[in-house]
Short mmCIF file of C-alpha atoms in Angstrom, two decimals:
data_model
loop_
_atom_site.label_atom_id
_atom_site.label_comp_id
_atom_site.label_asym_id
_atom_site.label_seq_id
_atom_site.Cartn_x
_atom_site.Cartn_y
_atom_site.Cartn_z
CA UNK S 805 -10.51 -6.28 -2.16
CA UNK S 806 -12.99 -6.41 -5.03
CA UNK S 807 -13.28 -10.18 -4.64
CA UNK S 808 -13.89 -9.76 -0.90
CA UNK S 809 -16.72 -7.31 -1.58
CA UNK S 810 -18.30 -9.60 -4.17
CA UNK S 811 -18.24 -12.65 -1.89
CA UNK S 812 -19.57 -10.63 1.03
CA UNK S 813 -22.53 -9.34 -0.99
CA UNK S 814 -23.33 -12.91 -2.01
CA UNK S 815 -23.51 -13.94 1.64
CA UNK S 816 -25.55 -10.88 2.62
CA UNK S 817 -28.28 -11.74 0.12
CA UNK S 818 -29.31 -14.60 2.38
CA UNK S 819 -28.88 -12.82 5.71
CA UNK S 820 -29.76 -9.18 4.99
CA UNK S 821 -32.87 -9.21 7.21
CA UNK S 822 -30.98 -10.34 10.32
CA UNK S 823 -28.14 -7.96 9.48
CA UNK S 824 -30.46 -4.95 9.31
CA UNK S 825 -32.18 -6.02 12.53
CA UNK S 826 -28.96 -6.22 14.54
CA UNK S 827 -27.60 -3.01 13.01
CA UNK S 828 -30.77 -1.11 13.93
CA UNK S 829 -31.12 -2.70 17.39
CA UNK S 830 -28.89 -0.23 19.31
CA UNK S 831 -30.82 2.81 18.07
CA UNK S 832 -34.33 1.34 18.02
CA UNK S 833 -33.88 -0.54 21.30
CA UNK S 834 -32.65 2.57 23.07
CA UNK S 835 -35.46 4.72 21.68
CA UNK S 836 -38.06 2.11 22.68
CA UNK S 837 -36.85 1.79 26.27
CA UNK S 838 -36.43 5.53 26.70
CA UNK S 839 -39.93 6.13 25.31
CA UNK S 840 -41.50 3.52 27.60
CA UNK S 841 -39.73 4.75 30.73
CA UNK S 842 -40.50 8.39 29.99
CA UNK S 843 -44.16 7.48 29.48
CA UNK S 844 -44.18 5.64 32.80
CA UNK S 845 -42.53 8.63 34.47
CA UNK S 846 -45.25 10.93 33.14
CA UNK S 847 -47.97 8.56 34.33
CA UNK S 848 -46.35 8.20 37.74
CA UNK S 849 -46.33 11.92 38.50
CA UNK S 850 -48.47 12.95 41.46
CA UNK S 851 -51.78 14.48 40.26
CA UNK S 852 -52.45 17.68 42.18
CA UNK S 853 -55.38 20.07 41.85
CA UNK S 854 -54.76 23.82 41.96
CA UNK S 855 -57.57 26.29 42.64
CA UNK S 856 -56.66 29.90 41.92
CA UNK S 857 -59.08 32.36 43.52
CA UNK S 858 -57.20 35.46 42.41
CA UNK S 859 -55.22 36.28 39.31
CA UNK S 860 -52.35 38.37 40.64
CA UNK S 861 -48.67 38.25 39.63
CA UNK S 862 -47.59 36.54 42.84
CA UNK S 863 -50.38 33.97 42.77
CA UNK S 864 -49.66 33.16 39.12
CA UNK S 865 -45.94 32.91 39.87
CA UNK S 866 -46.67 30.41 42.65
CA UNK S 867 -48.76 28.26 40.30
CA UNK S 868 -46.00 28.32 37.67
CA UNK S 869 -43.45 27.25 40.27
CA UNK S 870 -45.64 24.31 41.28
CA UNK S 871 -46.14 23.29 37.64
CA UNK S 872 -42.39 23.24 37.03
CA UNK S 873 -41.83 20.64 39.74
CA UNK S 874 -40.83 17.38 37.94
CA UNK S 875 -42.72 15.03 40.28
CA UNK S 876 -46.09 16.83 40.06
CA UNK S 877 -48.75 16.89 37.36
CA UNK S 878 -50.97 19.87 38.08
CA UNK S 879 -54.60 20.45 37.10
CA UNK S 880 -56.00 23.98 37.38
CA UNK S 881 -59.66 23.61 38.33
CA UNK S 882 -62.48 25.30 40.17
CA UNK S 883 -62.91 24.41 43.82
CA UNK S 884 -65.99 22.32 43.14
CA UNK S 885 -64.32 20.37 40.34
CA UNK S 886 -61.14 19.83 42.35
CA UNK S 887 -62.95 18.53 45.43
CA UNK S 888 -65.14 16.29 43.30
CA UNK S 889 -62.10 14.72 41.63
CA UNK S 890 -60.40 14.38 45.02
CA UNK S 891 -63.39 12.43 46.32
CA UNK S 892 -63.15 10.15 43.29
CA UNK S 893 -59.40 9.73 43.99
CA UNK S 894 -58.47 11.23 40.62
CA UNK S 895 -56.31 13.76 42.49
CA UNK S 896 -53.88 13.09 45.30
CA UNK S 897 -54.51 16.46 46.94
CA UNK S 898 -55.93 19.91 46.30
CA UNK S 899 -54.38 23.30 47.09
CA UNK S 900 -56.46 26.48 47.04
CA UNK S 901 -54.66 29.80 46.68
CA UNK S 902 -57.16 31.99 48.46
CA UNK S 903 -58.29 35.50 47.66
CA UNK S 904 -55.91 38.09 49.10
CA UNK S 905 -52.77 35.96 48.70
CA UNK S 906 -50.66 38.74 47.21
CA UNK S 907 -51.89 41.31 49.71
CA UNK S 908 -50.92 39.12 52.66
CA UNK S 909 -47.53 38.36 51.10
CA UNK S 910 -46.90 42.07 50.71
CA UNK S 911 -47.73 42.46 54.39
CA UNK S 912 -45.25 39.66 55.21
CA UNK S 913 -48.07 37.56 56.64
CA UNK S 914 -47.82 33.75 56.64
CA UNK S 915 -51.26 32.93 58.00
CA UNK S 916 -54.14 31.47 55.98
CA UNK S 917 -52.45 31.87 52.61
CA UNK S 918 -53.29 28.47 51.16
CA UNK S 919 -55.99 25.95 52.00
CA UNK S 920 -55.34 22.28 51.28
CA UNK S 921 -57.42 19.11 51.09
CA UNK S 922 -56.48 15.45 50.99
CA UNK S 923 -58.22 12.08 51.07
CA UNK S 924 -57.58 8.82 52.85
CA UNK S 925 -55.58 7.65 49.80
CA UNK S 926 -53.38 10.75 49.48
CA UNK S 927 -49.99 9.01 49.62
CA UNK S 928 -47.89 12.02 48.56
CA UNK S 929 -49.67 14.81 50.40
CA UNK S 930 -46.92 15.54 52.96
CA UNK S 931 -43.98 16.07 50.56
CA UNK S 932 -46.15 18.01 48.11
CA UNK S 933 -47.52 20.24 50.87
CA UNK S 934 -44.00 20.93 52.14
CA UNK S 935 -42.89 21.78 48.63
CA UNK S 936 -45.79 24.21 48.13
CA UNK S 937 -45.15 25.85 51.51
CA UNK S 938 -41.48 26.24 50.64
CA UNK S 939 -42.48 28.36 47.63
CA UNK S 940 -44.79 30.43 49.86
CA UNK S 941 -42.04 30.91 52.44
CA UNK S 942 -39.74 31.96 49.65
CA UNK S 943 -42.11 34.75 48.70
CA UNK S 944 -42.70 35.85 52.29
CA UNK S 945 -38.97 35.69 52.95
CA UNK S 946 -38.32 38.02 50.04
CA UNK S 947 -40.91 40.46 51.34
CA UNK S 948 -39.48 40.41 54.85
CA UNK S 949 -35.97 40.95 53.49
CA UNK S 950 -37.24 43.77 51.29
CA UNK S 951 -38.86 45.58 54.24
CA UNK S 952 -35.70 45.09 56.32
CA UNK S 953 -33.44 46.44 53.57
CA UNK S 954 -35.84 49.30 52.96
CA UNK S 955 -35.85 50.20 56.64
CA UNK S 956 -32.04 50.16 56.83
CA UNK S 957 -31.84 52.17 53.63
CA UNK S 958 -34.20 54.83 55.02
CA UNK S 959 -32.25 54.96 58.27
CA UNK S 960 -28.81 55.41 56.72
CA UNK S 961 -29.61 56.95 53.35
CA UNK S 962 -29.14 60.53 54.64
CA UNK S 963 -31.77 61.95 52.36
CA UNK S 964 -30.67 60.05 49.28
CA UNK S 965 -33.18 58.13 47.20
CA UNK S 966 -34.04 54.75 48.74
CA UNK S 967 -34.95 51.50 47.02
CA UNK S 968 -38.56 50.47 46.71
CA UNK S 969 -39.58 46.98 47.80
CA UNK S 970 -40.29 46.03 44.15
CA UNK S 971 -36.69 46.89 43.21
CA UNK S 972 -35.34 44.91 46.15
CA UNK S 973 -37.43 41.83 45.27
CA UNK S 974 -36.41 42.01 41.62
CA UNK S 975 -32.77 42.34 42.67
CA UNK S 976 -33.06 39.30 44.96
CA UNK S 977 -34.49 37.23 42.12
CA UNK S 978 -31.67 38.35 39.84
CA UNK S 979 -29.04 37.43 42.42
CA UNK S 980 -30.71 34.09 43.01
CA UNK S 981 -30.65 33.29 39.29
CA UNK S 982 -27.11 34.52 38.68
CA UNK S 983 -25.45 33.14 41.81
CA UNK S 984 -27.24 29.77 41.63
CA UNK S 985 -27.92 29.81 45.38
CA UNK S 986 -29.87 26.57 45.30
CA UNK S 987 -29.40 24.24 42.37
CA UNK S 988 -29.64 20.49 41.96
CA UNK S 989 -28.19 18.60 39.02
CA UNK S 990 -28.94 15.05 38.01
CA UNK S 991 -26.08 12.96 36.67
CA UNK S 992 -25.69 9.33 35.72
CA UNK S 993 -23.03 7.05 37.14
CA UNK S 994 -19.78 7.30 35.17
CA UNK S 995 -21.18 10.20 33.18
CA UNK S 996 -20.14 13.85 33.19
CA UNK S 997 -23.29 15.03 31.45
CA UNK S 998 -25.74 17.07 33.48
CA UNK S 999 -29.35 16.54 32.57
CA UNK S 1000 -31.72 19.42 32.16
CA UNK S 1001 -34.12 19.71 35.06
CA UNK S 1002 -37.07 19.79 32.66
CA UNK S 1003 -36.01 16.54 31.00
CA UNK S 1004 -35.05 13.86 33.50
CA UNK S 1005 -34.28 10.43 32.13
CA UNK S 1006 -34.43 7.26 34.16
CA UNK S 1007 -31.71 5.68 32.01
CA UNK S 1008 -28.67 7.05 30.28
CA UNK S 1009 -29.46 6.66 26.54
CA UNK S 1010 -25.80 6.16 25.68
CA UNK S 1011 -25.52 3.49 28.36
CA UNK S 1012 -28.43 1.58 26.82
CA UNK S 1013 -26.93 2.08 23.37
CA UNK S 1014 -23.61 0.68 24.55
CA UNK S 1015 -25.25 -2.50 25.87
CA UNK S 1016 -27.34 -3.02 22.73
CA UNK S 1017 -24.26 -2.31 20.58
CA UNK S 1018 -22.32 -4.99 22.43
CA UNK S 1019 -25.05 -7.54 21.82
CA UNK S 1020 -25.55 -6.60 18.16
CA UNK S 1021 -21.80 -6.61 17.53
CA UNK S 1022 -21.52 -10.13 18.92
CA UNK S 1023 -24.55 -11.40 17.00
CA UNK S 1024 -23.43 -10.04 13.66
CA UNK S 1025 -19.97 -11.58 13.97
CA UNK S 1026 -21.44 -15.11 13.95
CA UNK S 1027 -20.61 -15.21 10.22
CA UNK S 1028 -17.03 -16.05 11.21
CA UNK S 1029 -18.14 -19.34 12.75
CA UNK S 1030 -20.39 -20.10 9.78
CA UNK S 1031 -17.58 -19.56 7.28
CA UNK S 1032 -15.02 -21.57 9.24
CA UNK S 1033 -16.91 -24.81 8.81
CA UNK S 1034 -14.94 -27.83 7.74
CA UNK S 1035 -16.73 -28.03 4.40
CA UNK S 1036 -15.63 -24.50 3.43
CA UNK S 1037 -12.10 -24.02 4.76
CA UNK S 1038 -10.39 -26.45 2.30
CA UNK S 1039 -11.37 -24.14 -0.55
CA UNK S 1040 -8.96 -21.46 0.68
CA UNK S 1041 -6.05 -23.69 -0.30
CA UNK S 1042 -6.85 -22.83 -3.92
CA UNK S 1043 -7.37 -19.10 -3.36
CA UNK S 1044 -4.88 -16.26 -3.47
CA UNK S 1045 -5.61 -15.21 0.12
CA UNK S 1046 -5.68 -17.26 3.28
CA UNK S 1047 -8.65 -17.90 5.54
CA UNK S 1048 -7.27 -15.58 8.21
CA UNK S 1049 -6.73 -12.78 5.73
CA UNK S 1050 -10.25 -13.32 4.39
CA UNK S 1051 -11.75 -13.07 7.88
CA UNK S 1052 -9.83 -9.91 8.77
CA UNK S 1053 -10.73 -8.13 5.54
CA UNK S 1054 -14.40 -8.98 5.89
CA UNK S 1055 -14.34 -7.90 9.55
CA UNK S 1056 -12.98 -4.54 8.38
CA UNK S 1057 -15.98 -4.17 6.04
CA UNK S 1058 -18.38 -4.84 8.89
CA UNK S 1059 -16.53 -2.30 11.03
CA UNK S 1060 -17.13 0.38 8.39
CA UNK S 1061 -20.79 -0.62 8.32
CA UNK S 1062 -21.00 -0.26 12.10
CA UNK S 1063 -19.46 3.21 11.90
CA UNK S 1064 -22.27 4.32 9.60
CA UNK S 1065 -24.87 3.23 12.16
CA UNK S 1066 -22.88 4.91 14.94
CA UNK S 1067 -23.01 8.21 13.05
CA UNK S 1068 -26.76 7.76 12.71
CA UNK S 1069 -27.00 7.12 16.47
CA UNK S 1070 -25.18 10.38 17.23
CA UNK S 1071 -27.60 12.31 15.01
CA UNK S 1072 -30.75 10.58 16.31
CA UNK S 1073 -29.82 10.98 20.00
CA UNK S 1074 -28.93 14.62 19.42
CA UNK S 1075 -32.40 15.22 17.96
CA UNK S 1076 -34.37 13.07 20.43
CA UNK S 1077 -32.55 13.73 23.71
CA UNK S 1078 -30.66 16.95 23.01
CA UNK S 1079 -27.35 15.19 23.63
CA UNK S 1080 -24.53 17.54 22.57
CA UNK S 1081 -22.19 16.29 19.86
CA UNK S 1082 -18.65 16.79 21.09
CA UNK S 1083 -15.24 15.58 20.01
CA UNK S 1084 -14.93 13.56 23.24
CA UNK S 1085 -18.20 11.76 22.50
CA UNK S 1086 -17.21 10.93 18.93
CA UNK S 1087 -13.79 9.66 20.01
CA UNK S 1088 -15.34 7.59 22.82
CA UNK S 1089 -17.85 6.01 20.41
CA UNK S 1090 -15.10 5.23 17.91
CA UNK S 1091 -12.90 3.64 20.58
CA UNK S 1092 -15.80 1.67 22.03
CA UNK S 1093 -16.76 0.38 18.58
CA UNK S 1094 -13.18 -0.79 18.02
CA UNK S 1095 -13.19 -2.50 21.41
CA UNK S 1096 -16.39 -4.50 20.95
CA UNK S 1097 -15.58 -5.31 17.31
CA UNK S 1098 -12.15 -6.70 18.17
CA UNK S 1099 -13.60 -8.54 21.17
CA UNK S 1100 -16.37 -10.11 19.08
CA UNK S 1101 -13.79 -11.16 16.48
CA UNK S 1102 -11.65 -12.87 19.13
CA UNK S 1103 -14.63 -14.64 20.68
CA UNK S 1104 -15.91 -15.89 17.33
CA UNK S 1105 -12.55 -17.33 16.18
CA UNK S 1106 -12.17 -19.17 19.48
CA UNK S 1107 -15.50 -21.00 19.13
CA UNK S 1108 -16.71 -23.55 16.62
CA UNK S 1109 -20.34 -24.03 17.64
CA UNK S 1110 -22.98 -21.37 17.03
CA UNK S 1111 -25.07 -22.44 20.02
CA UNK S 1112 -22.09 -22.06 22.34
CA UNK S 1113 -21.23 -18.71 20.79
CA UNK S 1114 -24.77 -17.37 21.18
CA UNK S 1115 -24.97 -18.50 24.79
CA UNK S 1116 -21.62 -16.90 25.62
CA UNK S 1117 -22.65 -13.68 23.85
CA UNK S 1118 -25.88 -13.29 25.81
CA UNK S 1119 -24.19 -14.15 29.11
CA UNK S 1120 -21.39 -11.67 28.42
CA UNK S 1121 -23.89 -8.93 27.53
CA UNK S 1122 -25.91 -9.61 30.67
CA UNK S 1123 -22.79 -9.55 32.84
CA UNK S 1124 -21.60 -6.25 31.34
CA UNK S 1125 -25.08 -4.74 31.68
CA UNK S 1126 -25.15 -5.60 35.39
CA UNK S 1127 -21.69 -4.28 36.26
CA UNK S 1128 -21.75 -1.25 33.98
CA UNK S 1129 -24.24 0.79 36.02
CA UNK S 1130 -25.99 1.82 32.81
CA UNK S 1131 -29.20 0.03 33.82
CA UNK S 1132 -28.94 -0.81 37.53
CA UNK S 1133 -27.18 1.19 40.29
CA UNK S 1134 -23.86 -0.44 41.20
CA UNK S 1135 -22.37 1.81 43.87
CA UNK S 1136 -22.40 -0.86 46.58
CA UNK S 1137 -21.27 -3.58 44.19
CA UNK S 1138 -18.31 -1.52 42.98
CA UNK S 1139 -17.28 -0.67 46.53
CA UNK S 1140 -17.21 -4.34 47.44
CA UNK S 1141 -15.66 -5.62 44.21
CA UNK S 1142 -13.49 -2.81 42.84
CA UNK S 1143 -11.99 -5.07 40.17
CA UNK S 1144 -15.33 -5.04 38.32
CA UNK S 1145 -14.69 -1.47 37.15
CA UNK S 1146 -11.43 -2.65 35.57
CA UNK S 1147 -12.99 -5.49 33.57
CA UNK S 1148 -16.00 -3.42 32.51
CA UNK S 1149 -15.51 -2.41 28.85
CA UNK S 1150 -18.37 0.12 28.98
CA UNK S 1151 -16.89 2.14 31.85
CA UNK S 1152 -14.42 4.14 29.69
CA UNK S 1153 -17.14 4.88 27.15
CA UNK S 1154 -19.62 6.17 29.76
CA UNK S 1155 -16.85 8.44 31.08
CA UNK S 1156 -16.14 9.57 27.48
CA UNK S 1157 -12.64 8.12 27.68
CA UNK S 1158 -10.74 5.78 25.40
CA UNK S 1159 -10.26 2.27 26.77
CA UNK S 1160 -6.75 1.73 25.48
CA UNK S 1161 -6.23 -1.32 27.66
CA UNK S 1162 -8.92 -3.43 26.01
CA UNK S 1163 -7.93 -2.31 22.51
CA UNK S 1164 -4.26 -3.17 23.05
CA UNK S 1165 -5.14 -6.55 24.56
CA UNK S 1166 -7.45 -7.51 21.69
CA UNK S 1167 -4.96 -6.36 19.04
CA UNK S 1168 -2.24 -8.49 20.64
CA UNK S 1169 -4.54 -11.52 20.76
CA UNK S 1170 -5.51 -11.10 17.11
CA UNK S 1171 -1.83 -10.71 16.20
CA UNK S 1172 -0.98 -13.96 17.99
CA UNK S 1173 -3.88 -15.72 16.29
CA UNK S 1174 -2.89 -14.42 12.86
CA UNK S 1175 0.79 -15.36 13.18
CA UNK S 1176 0.21 -18.71 14.85
CA UNK S 1177 0.62 -21.70 12.57
CA UNK S 1178 -2.26 -24.09 12.68
CA UNK S 1179 -1.68 -27.81 12.98
CA UNK S 1180 -3.25 -29.70 10.10
CA UNK S 1181 -3.69 -33.45 10.21
CA UNK S 1182 -3.93 -35.03 6.78
CA UNK S 1183 -4.98 -38.64 6.51
CA UNK S 1184 -2.87 -40.82 4.26
CA UNK S 1185 -4.34 -42.75 1.41
#
């Protein structure tokens, strides 16, 4: 093993830059794409102006609810500033929470609570207005329910202490939070992870990592083709280990190197995206790494030309990226061609499962390759 390490370090002296690039690609590529898409998502939020004419608990609560909407970027301004920016098309629309909002809510009134403005270029006014009015109706609905409950309580309380409307409203909010009456979760295809509503990602970071890991794993294993050239293989006749044994032992060293980068990926994604580190995730990453490493080994020993190997590697990565659903939605494609889910090596990983089928197949193929006797043609002198 010492001789294997020494020879491998000699080779890495000439290719250490490319090795580091491909090892870092899964992490850096994923972080770059996630950063770009998140920046685009922030820029694509609908700019809405909010004018608050009174500073009451209910009016402030309404503004906070609007600000927490993922598709809206709010700007709290004066009426003059908001209308000026609307005329310059810096805002899509303006909503003014008028004086007396809380008083009218307490009276269960729904008239003239909010004034709104839009321009000829307000493309998102209708859905935003409906969203704002839904929050207003929520408040008025609570008040109406509170007055109804209070009336029933006074009618049937028989002299006992009745609930105030503040207690009823607070209780309704508590029930709403505890019972999860209306809740929407965002999930990725083939993923059991629910994303936090305050942090919505356009792509699944582990899906991107899986695709980049497939490409980097294939690119790094090109050393097998380089070291199987006709000018090098005759030397193994004078060594204590065969060419096949040499390739397998060196592949094992690269596998350990990949595991180090995979551990780094788990840590980085946990810090950047809040992805929980679980035993299922670690096992799925380990199994997926074995799968792509064995697959890259098989592909490299079957080819003799680097150009052919590179072309096949990029085509394979592109094919897997398309059918995996990690980048593009594939619901319709999978319904029409169900066999694609079977041949997709990323599918078990995205589901945090172990793809035993691919691992067993690749191990059998490597076993056949290792035990098969090669035909050698020696020219006579």
